[in-house]
XYZ file of C-alpha atoms in Angstrom:
589
model
C -0.204 0.320 0.273
C 1.868 3.344 -1.068
C -0.371 5.699 0.937
C -2.390 6.020 3.727
C -4.076 8.787 6.173
C -2.425 10.988 8.509
C -3.517 13.197 11.553
C -2.111 16.523 10.576
C -4.106 19.474 12.461
C -5.986 19.863 15.714
C -10.377 19.771 16.003
C -11.974 22.318 17.057
C -10.302 24.559 14.792
C -11.015 28.767 14.860
C -12.065 28.235 18.505
C -11.171 30.981 20.893
C -9.297 28.456 22.865
C -7.509 28.469 26.252
C -3.905 26.136 26.044
C -3.912 22.220 25.727
C -1.856 19.802 27.797
C -1.135 15.996 26.926
C 0.152 14.179 30.014
C 1.844 10.908 29.298
C 2.329 8.580 32.167
C 4.548 5.054 31.530
C 5.810 3.033 34.308
C 7.713 -0.358 33.382
C 7.769 -1.471 36.659
C 5.560 -1.447 39.624
C 6.657 -2.794 42.673
C 7.374 -6.966 42.303
C 5.031 -7.146 39.444
C 6.455 -8.405 35.793
C 8.026 -5.469 33.799
C 6.241 -3.911 30.736
C 8.752 -2.675 28.441
C 5.777 -1.218 26.555
C 4.148 0.577 28.819
C 7.317 3.187 28.272
C 6.767 2.838 24.694
C 3.321 3.544 24.880
C 4.142 6.911 26.872
C 6.609 7.894 24.490
C 4.310 7.323 21.581
C 1.200 9.199 22.954
C 3.755 12.041 24.114
C 5.259 12.220 20.383
C 1.444 12.215 18.778
C 0.223 15.062 21.129
C 3.783 17.157 20.822
C 3.475 16.828 16.079
C 2.821 19.656 14.458
C -0.738 21.067 14.316
C -1.898 18.875 17.489
C -0.778 22.416 19.480
C -0.385 20.423 23.253
C 2.213 21.520 25.732
C 3.337 17.973 26.803
C 4.390 16.462 29.841
C 5.963 12.897 29.764
C 6.708 11.024 33.088
C 8.479 7.764 32.919
C 10.105 5.492 35.267
C 13.307 5.089 32.701
C 15.426 7.492 35.456
C 13.394 7.722 38.492
C 10.733 6.260 39.803
C 7.041 8.119 39.608
C 5.472 8.543 42.670
C 2.237 10.562 43.426
C 4.247 13.619 44.472
C 6.577 13.472 41.210
C 2.793 13.023 39.148
C 1.313 16.443 41.818
C 4.428 18.204 40.689
C 3.873 17.993 37.048
C -0.109 18.574 37.395
C 0.595 21.871 39.383
C 1.432 24.473 36.507
C -1.185 22.742 34.270
C -3.732 23.788 36.517
C -2.529 27.272 37.255
C -2.907 27.674 33.564
C -6.021 28.618 31.061
C -6.549 24.739 30.132
C -9.153 24.340 27.716
C -8.462 20.474 27.266
C -6.289 18.335 29.216
C -5.472 14.861 28.030
C -4.041 12.084 30.068
C -2.534 8.809 29.060
C -1.411 6.275 31.408
C 0.300 2.611 30.642
C 1.366 0.332 33.372
C 0.222 -2.060 35.710
C -3.094 -1.325 37.420
C -6.541 -2.901 39.593
C -9.764 -2.649 39.974
C -10.787 -2.445 43.133
C -14.611 -2.311 44.486
C -14.511 1.241 44.549
C -12.817 1.931 41.114
C -9.509 1.794 39.245
C -6.318 2.362 40.380
C -2.947 2.975 38.403
C 0.019 1.375 40.828
C 3.254 3.492 41.004
C 6.596 2.504 40.920
C 6.471 1.835 44.780
C 2.957 0.612 45.417
C 3.864 -2.548 46.940
C 5.884 -0.597 50.331
C 3.422 2.150 50.381
C -0.080 2.012 49.934
C -1.228 5.398 48.988
C 1.367 5.013 46.204
C -1.625 4.037 43.435
C -3.743 6.678 41.776
C -7.568 7.131 42.448
C -8.322 7.423 39.108
C -11.963 7.714 40.096
C -11.550 10.519 42.554
C -8.997 12.049 41.009
C -10.992 12.420 37.759
C -13.787 13.737 39.678
C -11.644 16.752 41.268
C -10.046 17.326 37.845
C -13.540 17.848 35.956
C -14.961 20.465 38.794
C -11.612 23.095 38.322
C -12.908 24.619 35.220
C -11.085 22.678 32.519
C -12.698 23.001 29.583
C -12.673 19.383 28.546
C -11.253 16.426 29.790
C -10.292 12.709 28.235
C -8.362 9.768 29.850
C -6.511 6.680 27.966
C -5.579 3.998 30.105
C -4.124 0.660 28.969
C -4.083 -0.994 32.244
C -5.398 -3.985 33.888
C -8.875 -4.090 35.579
C -8.573 -7.168 37.424
C -7.447 -7.668 41.210
C -4.794 -8.897 42.976
C -4.028 -10.909 46.574
C -2.745 -7.627 47.964
C -5.415 -5.441 46.700
C -7.602 -4.493 49.778
C -4.132 -2.686 50.680
C -4.094 -0.250 48.108
C -5.549 2.857 49.196
C -4.232 5.319 46.936
C -4.488 8.825 46.629
C -5.876 11.834 44.318
C -3.626 13.575 42.031
C -6.002 16.137 41.607
C -6.682 18.654 44.339
C -10.517 19.570 45.038
C -11.452 22.928 43.362
C -11.453 26.537 46.207
C -14.954 26.530 44.623
C -17.248 23.938 43.416
C -18.213 24.522 39.783
C -19.684 22.693 36.704
C -18.438 19.304 35.616
C -15.791 19.335 32.501
C -17.222 17.119 29.646
C -14.907 14.098 29.926
C -14.050 10.917 27.492
C -12.706 7.913 29.307
C -10.980 5.258 27.099
C -10.233 2.346 29.444
C -8.489 -0.518 27.947
C -10.185 -3.542 29.232
C -13.941 -4.255 31.209
C -13.909 -4.949 34.921
C -12.365 -7.951 36.273
C -9.670 -8.639 33.112
C -6.500 -7.796 31.974
C -4.735 -5.741 29.519
C -2.681 -7.217 27.243
C 1.336 -6.326 25.991
C 2.732 -7.656 22.954
C 6.646 -7.738 23.282
C 7.872 -9.367 20.293
C 11.097 -10.440 21.710
C 12.430 -6.554 21.747
C 11.673 -4.145 24.429
C 12.015 -1.855 22.232
C 9.263 -2.728 20.110
C 6.954 -3.970 23.249
C 3.342 -2.348 23.170
C 0.322 -2.474 24.780
C -2.668 -3.672 22.340
C -4.885 -1.149 23.617
C -2.150 1.434 22.999
C -1.635 0.353 19.607
C -5.000 0.597 18.607
C -5.593 4.161 20.031
C -2.023 5.670 18.614
C -3.008 4.138 15.009
C -6.263 6.032 14.891
C -4.816 8.943 16.507
C -1.862 9.040 13.549
C -4.495 8.688 11.011
C -3.512 5.168 10.249
C -6.849 3.660 10.295
C -9.142 5.481 8.285
C -12.259 3.714 9.645
C -11.833 5.428 12.846
C -12.710 8.201 11.326
C -16.189 9.932 10.536
C -16.576 12.988 7.485
C -17.796 16.247 8.466
C -17.984 19.480 6.550
C -14.535 19.995 6.767
C -13.148 16.571 5.942
C -12.445 13.362 7.850
C -11.932 13.592 11.463
C -11.349 11.464 14.442
C -13.587 12.129 16.751
C -14.859 11.134 19.966
C -17.690 8.915 19.052
C -15.857 7.574 16.372
C -12.923 6.502 17.748
C -14.937 4.889 20.599
C -16.745 2.870 18.204
C -13.772 1.767 16.373
C -12.238 1.038 19.106
C -14.525 -0.879 20.698
C -14.256 -3.463 17.113
C -11.143 -3.316 16.499
C -9.543 -4.216 20.044
C -11.441 -7.268 20.458
C -10.198 -8.319 16.901
C -6.636 -7.604 17.428
C -6.486 -9.282 20.908
C -8.548 -12.249 19.626
C -5.063 -12.953 17.381
C -3.104 -13.059 20.027
C -1.802 -16.443 20.404
C -2.912 -17.668 24.090
C -4.712 -14.297 24.848
C -7.972 -13.115 25.644
C -10.330 -11.536 23.805
C -10.508 -7.686 25.465
C -13.338 -5.362 25.514
C -12.172 -2.151 26.086
C -14.380 0.076 28.626
C -15.064 3.215 26.849
C -17.738 6.438 27.970
C -17.238 9.140 25.292
C -19.130 12.228 26.530
C -17.381 15.173 24.320
C -19.963 16.531 21.678
C -19.481 18.154 18.420
C -18.042 20.470 17.508
C -15.708 20.372 20.214
C -15.564 16.708 19.996
C -12.164 16.032 17.737
C -8.976 14.695 18.586
C -7.558 15.483 14.898
C -8.048 15.815 11.393
C -6.826 13.332 8.639
C -5.291 14.069 5.242
C -4.532 11.853 2.788
C -0.051 11.147 2.916
C 2.472 9.189 1.835
C 2.946 5.998 4.458
C 6.680 5.857 3.896
C 7.344 9.747 4.677
C 4.623 8.979 7.801
C 7.532 6.287 9.110
C 10.248 8.759 8.673
C 8.501 11.464 10.536
C 7.887 8.716 13.183
C 11.759 7.697 13.557
C 12.885 11.231 13.310
C 11.441 12.208 16.485
C 11.911 11.750 19.758
C 10.844 8.538 19.817
C 12.900 7.110 17.409
C 10.990 3.626 18.263
C 7.518 4.844 16.545
C 7.852 2.740 13.539
C 6.239 -0.093 15.031
C 3.245 1.310 14.564
C 3.207 0.772 10.845
C 5.187 -2.790 10.750
C 1.636 -4.881 11.663
C 0.351 -6.612 14.841
C 2.865 -9.083 13.818
C 0.712 -11.592 15.439
C -0.705 -13.531 12.377
C 1.611 -16.416 10.783
C 1.653 -17.789 7.231
C -2.122 -18.403 7.385
C -3.252 -15.012 8.707
C -6.580 -14.989 7.273
C -7.540 -17.967 9.145
C -6.277 -16.562 11.867
C -8.318 -13.409 11.475
C -11.275 -15.515 10.763
C -10.723 -17.571 14.039
C -10.270 -14.121 15.575
C -13.608 -12.709 14.790
C -15.450 -16.010 15.626
C -14.110 -16.171 19.014
C -15.498 -12.419 19.524
C -18.806 -12.956 18.399
C -18.891 -16.091 20.813
C -17.743 -14.129 23.254
C -19.875 -11.571 22.878
C -22.975 -13.759 22.509
C -21.845 -15.492 25.930
C -21.586 -12.043 27.563
C -25.027 -11.298 26.220
C -26.699 -14.603 27.045
C -25.320 -13.913 30.873
C -26.989 -10.549 31.056
C -30.021 -11.734 29.802
C -30.624 -14.972 32.238
C -29.761 -12.518 35.322
C -31.938 -9.884 34.336
C -34.878 -12.598 34.341
C -33.532 -13.934 37.402
C -33.951 -10.323 39.158
C -37.039 -9.640 37.642
C -38.451 -13.025 38.923
C -37.567 -12.115 42.458
C -40.336 -10.113 44.301
C -40.472 -9.676 47.818
C -44.057 -9.405 50.118
C -46.231 -6.682 48.314
C -47.659 -5.772 52.021
C -46.493 -5.177 55.480
C -48.369 -4.171 58.362
C -45.629 -1.469 58.833
C -44.308 1.004 56.103
C -40.988 0.145 55.839
C -39.967 -3.437 55.037
C -37.041 -5.319 52.848
C -36.962 -9.437 51.710
C -33.645 -11.017 51.611
C -33.382 -13.470 48.373
C -30.845 -15.791 48.589
C -29.449 -16.024 52.259
C -30.521 -16.677 55.716
C -30.083 -13.781 57.863
C -27.744 -14.512 61.148
C -28.321 -11.242 62.824
C -29.195 -7.734 62.043
C -28.105 -4.635 63.556
C -30.237 -1.146 63.784
C -29.601 2.580 65.380
C -30.411 3.174 69.225
C -34.215 3.070 69.702
C -35.028 1.087 66.021
C -37.574 -1.914 66.247
C -37.146 -4.046 63.593
C -39.003 -7.595 63.192
C -36.914 -10.625 60.979
C -38.992 -13.563 60.485
C -38.607 -16.462 57.563
C -41.753 -16.485 55.070
C -42.236 -18.705 51.998
C -38.595 -19.448 51.601
C -37.366 -15.478 52.134
C -36.349 -13.611 55.101
C -38.132 -10.601 56.108
C -37.189 -7.876 57.435
C -40.071 -4.645 59.040
C -38.745 -1.924 60.412
C -40.223 1.459 62.245
C -39.741 4.923 62.734
C -38.145 6.791 60.231
C -35.349 5.887 57.424
C -32.652 4.087 58.651
C -29.675 1.739 58.237
C -29.408 -1.407 59.220
C -26.635 -4.123 59.166
C -27.551 -7.475 57.704
C -25.027 -10.559 58.305
C -25.865 -13.776 56.478
C -25.058 -17.422 56.523
C -21.905 -16.806 54.600
C -20.286 -13.730 57.358
C -21.023 -11.412 54.720
C -22.446 -8.247 56.140
C -24.589 -6.077 53.851
C -25.445 -2.273 54.403
C -29.199 -1.942 54.040
C -31.479 0.960 54.139
C -34.795 1.081 55.263
C -36.958 3.365 53.356
C -40.320 4.650 55.202
C -43.443 3.568 52.460
C -41.312 1.402 50.467
C -41.038 -2.710 50.228
C -37.449 -3.372 49.075
C -36.293 -6.804 47.668
C -32.951 -7.339 47.998
C -30.918 -10.422 45.978
C -27.837 -12.069 47.559
C -25.086 -13.647 45.590
C -22.181 -15.230 46.727
C -19.880 -11.891 46.923
C -22.676 -10.128 48.969
C -25.896 -7.847 47.098
C -26.348 -8.637 43.375
C -29.576 -6.646 43.169
C -31.685 -4.244 44.825
C -35.388 -2.676 44.218
C -37.500 -0.952 46.141
C -41.706 -0.359 45.178
C -44.158 1.981 47.223
C -46.567 -0.120 49.308
C -50.155 -0.154 49.282
C -49.761 1.179 45.506
C -52.798 1.974 43.275
C -53.498 -0.095 39.825
C -52.024 2.973 38.105
C -48.458 3.190 39.817
C -47.955 -0.771 39.689
C -47.500 -0.633 36.219
C -45.100 2.338 36.585
C -43.730 -0.192 39.548
C -43.214 -2.633 36.916
C -41.559 -0.761 34.478
C -39.231 0.744 37.117
C -38.404 -2.740 38.431
C -37.514 -3.688 35.063
C -35.042 -0.941 34.376
C -33.504 -1.744 37.674
C -33.082 -5.591 36.860
C -31.755 -5.098 33.722
C -28.665 -2.826 35.264
C -28.478 -5.029 38.135
C -27.285 -7.852 35.924
C -25.308 -5.903 33.484
C -23.267 -4.261 36.568
C -23.208 -8.190 38.198
C -21.789 -9.327 34.971
C -19.721 -6.813 34.055
C -19.408 -3.796 36.088
C -19.832 -1.092 33.613
C -21.641 -0.360 30.800
C -21.171 0.278 27.227
C -22.004 3.978 25.894
C -24.881 2.589 23.722
C -26.150 0.994 27.205
C -24.980 4.184 29.345
C -27.543 6.089 27.318
C -30.184 4.220 26.972
C -30.317 3.279 30.850
C -30.621 7.340 31.383
C -33.224 7.905 28.860
C -35.332 4.739 30.408
C -34.928 5.977 33.759
C -36.029 9.695 32.856
C -39.850 8.818 33.282
C -39.892 6.628 36.298
C -36.592 7.227 38.089
C -38.677 8.454 41.062
C -41.095 5.859 41.615
C -38.035 3.555 43.052
C -35.385 4.234 45.180
C -33.012 1.894 43.808
C -33.249 3.647 40.600
C -33.159 6.810 41.281
C -29.904 5.886 42.861
C -28.471 4.731 39.682
C -30.073 7.619 37.497
C -27.849 9.930 39.616
C -24.542 8.009 39.274
C -25.253 8.002 35.514
C -26.474 11.976 35.023
C -23.413 12.759 37.482
C -20.736 10.931 34.852
C -22.398 12.698 32.043
C -22.240 16.195 33.680
C -26.045 16.277 34.183
C -26.120 17.880 37.342
C -29.823 19.138 37.129
C -31.292 16.173 36.368
C -29.458 14.713 39.984
C -30.826 17.679 41.430
C -34.146 17.339 40.385
C -34.187 13.544 41.584
C -33.162 14.824 45.036
C -36.074 17.404 44.891
C -38.604 15.123 43.926
C -37.838 12.440 47.018
C -38.129 15.702 49.297
C -41.102 16.615 48.065
C -43.011 13.354 47.846
C -41.060 11.064 50.314
C -39.380 13.604 52.578
C -35.866 12.224 52.338
C -32.672 11.682 50.132
C -30.765 8.589 49.372
C -27.249 9.386 50.681
C -25.745 8.512 47.562
C -27.678 11.553 45.868
C -26.708 14.162 48.791
C -22.883 12.538 48.386
C -23.029 13.210 44.658
C -24.365 16.653 44.916
C -22.294 17.676 47.437
C -19.441 18.071 44.908
C -20.905 20.408 42.666
C -22.234 22.906 45.792
C -24.190 22.788 48.395
C -27.150 19.985 48.152
C -29.473 22.080 50.004
C -29.359 24.874 48.158
C -29.129 22.947 44.781
C -32.324 20.788 45.402
C -34.241 24.030 46.823
C -33.511 25.721 42.853
C -36.071 22.854 41.930
C -38.660 23.933 44.056
C -40.030 24.216 47.663
C -38.926 22.162 50.094
C -39.606 21.463 53.785
C -37.116 23.130 56.197
C -34.945 20.106 56.804
C -33.698 17.819 54.695
C -33.293 14.353 55.746
C -31.182 12.069 54.423
C -31.543 8.388 53.874
C -28.556 6.392 55.352
C -25.301 7.595 56.567
C -23.105 5.697 53.422
C -23.136 4.980 49.959
C -25.950 2.297 48.679
C -24.095 1.383 45.679
C -20.963 0.005 46.107
C -18.644 2.549 43.306
C -20.232 5.587 45.743
C -17.452 4.343 48.059
C -14.979 5.749 45.864
C -16.337 9.121 46.108
C -15.354 9.130 50.388
C -12.155 10.712 50.378
C -10.598 11.539 53.565
C -9.132 15.013 51.892
C -12.867 15.993 50.922
C -14.052 15.831 54.019
C -15.254 12.477 53.891
C -15.200 10.557 57.851
C -12.450 8.286 58.287
C -14.100 5.670 59.785
C -16.134 4.952 56.725
C -13.267 5.671 54.486
C -11.557 2.976 56.280
C -14.141 0.133 55.755
C -13.555 0.729 52.027
C -10.562 -2.327 52.273
C -13.248 -4.620 53.095
C -15.778 -4.052 50.500
C -17.254 -7.315 48.862
C -16.998 -7.492 45.242
C -21.122 -6.825 44.876
C -22.614 -4.260 42.746
C -24.726 -2.925 46.092
C -22.386 -2.285 49.706
C -21.775 -5.148 51.204
C -18.746 -6.257 53.417
C -16.288 -9.317 54.779
C -16.813 -9.962 58.351
C -14.026 -7.981 59.855
C -14.915 -4.541 58.217
C -18.663 -5.529 58.377
C -18.536 -6.263 62.385
C -16.783 -2.270 62.816
C -19.991 -1.214 60.086
C -22.456 -2.752 62.178
C -20.694 -0.912 65.198
C -21.150 2.298 63.591
C -24.947 1.571 63.278
C -25.425 0.426 66.639
C -23.804 3.601 68.206
C -26.242 5.284 65.934
C -23.158 7.285 64.411
C -24.258 6.425 61.106
């Protein structure tokens, strides 16, 4: 092939913009984990692309080639960026990572000797998005599985919280693999040519070497946020499926940038040999591997490619089948429709051996029709439920609602609420909300994440019935916060206050990052003088990542994160669960 396409100039031409920054991080060695030669190569390649003529990024490259990569070193690189007027910030990371119950962590050089030497990605980006930066994108080529020592990794935040709360920046998130899976590197027996599969696919697209990763607009072909996401979702599984002995790798990508400010590069046809010369002559002389092919195909390359496509198809079908089966199972689980009291919870899948509630709260626990039931009294209140497997589940009993909680091997897989004594008209809406929650619970219990299409579809489905089911309201609030729709999140809270006289803790916690929750709720409409918060902790496991001591979270709550179980809704192991129950018994949460 004599010609290809190359990215030659930046998107958003003609805008009156602040500065554009790119921070590229590559860590070859994290503690005693296997060395990743491709990590440093990938970081150099990303930095080289971002500093190419026409891109106009101020590039900061951080690798462990000469010294360890530490939290303090990253903060020192970020500080001058935050001191500037930043229109766009790209962050690239290649190295070891894990995904704990509360989110992703990038493992820095000395993470094994200092548990703080890891980047808490979720909280870091959450802080960054509130600092007035025009746009933010993260590209992470790192594993999202766990380690035996994962519970010991506490991590820190590399972006400080803003001095004043502000709107949330549009955020593109490109993660190399799904939660629970590894990201793969190809060494080709030459450390100088090692690369991450995801990083290579990404950089080929950004360099303009993959025309299918572009879309046509009025000014020509561009690498846009959505087009890049669609292409990576397609090509990464295929390319990884060709690796002998490897796994099919599915990226987790959520593009949120919107036209016309969603362009990473414009595309122009150029001679491929010229591109190779330019790459080889840059600061990173090893960049020629971008044009050399994956070097994964033997002589029967066509056969290998066909087998990879078939493998991806089977794997996708299997994942979808698992989600469908779980959705149907969760839909079939229903608790009691009525109780003598106006708040209750049915537990399906496990025997309850102990229940702890705040002082002055009366509860009744009994078994009926094969399931355990809890009847509560008083206002919305916390409850710690210990199962027969010595797992502690963090429950919240809500006035006027009957909950159904499904217990799995790792804790609480599904949670649904329905109003007690509902009318026939309400029952139709209840059924709709329960169906949506069942599907989302199934998706999270299988993948712990969602594709952009699933994410957007869920938000649209939840819009009409999110207020009738507190579980759906909580899930919708996280979706709205991720997409920057803070007004929608405040509206959920207002509806709960105006109708049910309480707001779930998760929603208050999410709102607090963007201002005073009470003020934001009152801006939606009249509410009582006092707003009651249901629970003193996140109902959804991922919400625990939002609790950061530097942002005012209670230390005793933050300390419980290490004991979280790998479940959709909050559950703890025996040791952390006992401490959690003690806090409830004292009336502290």
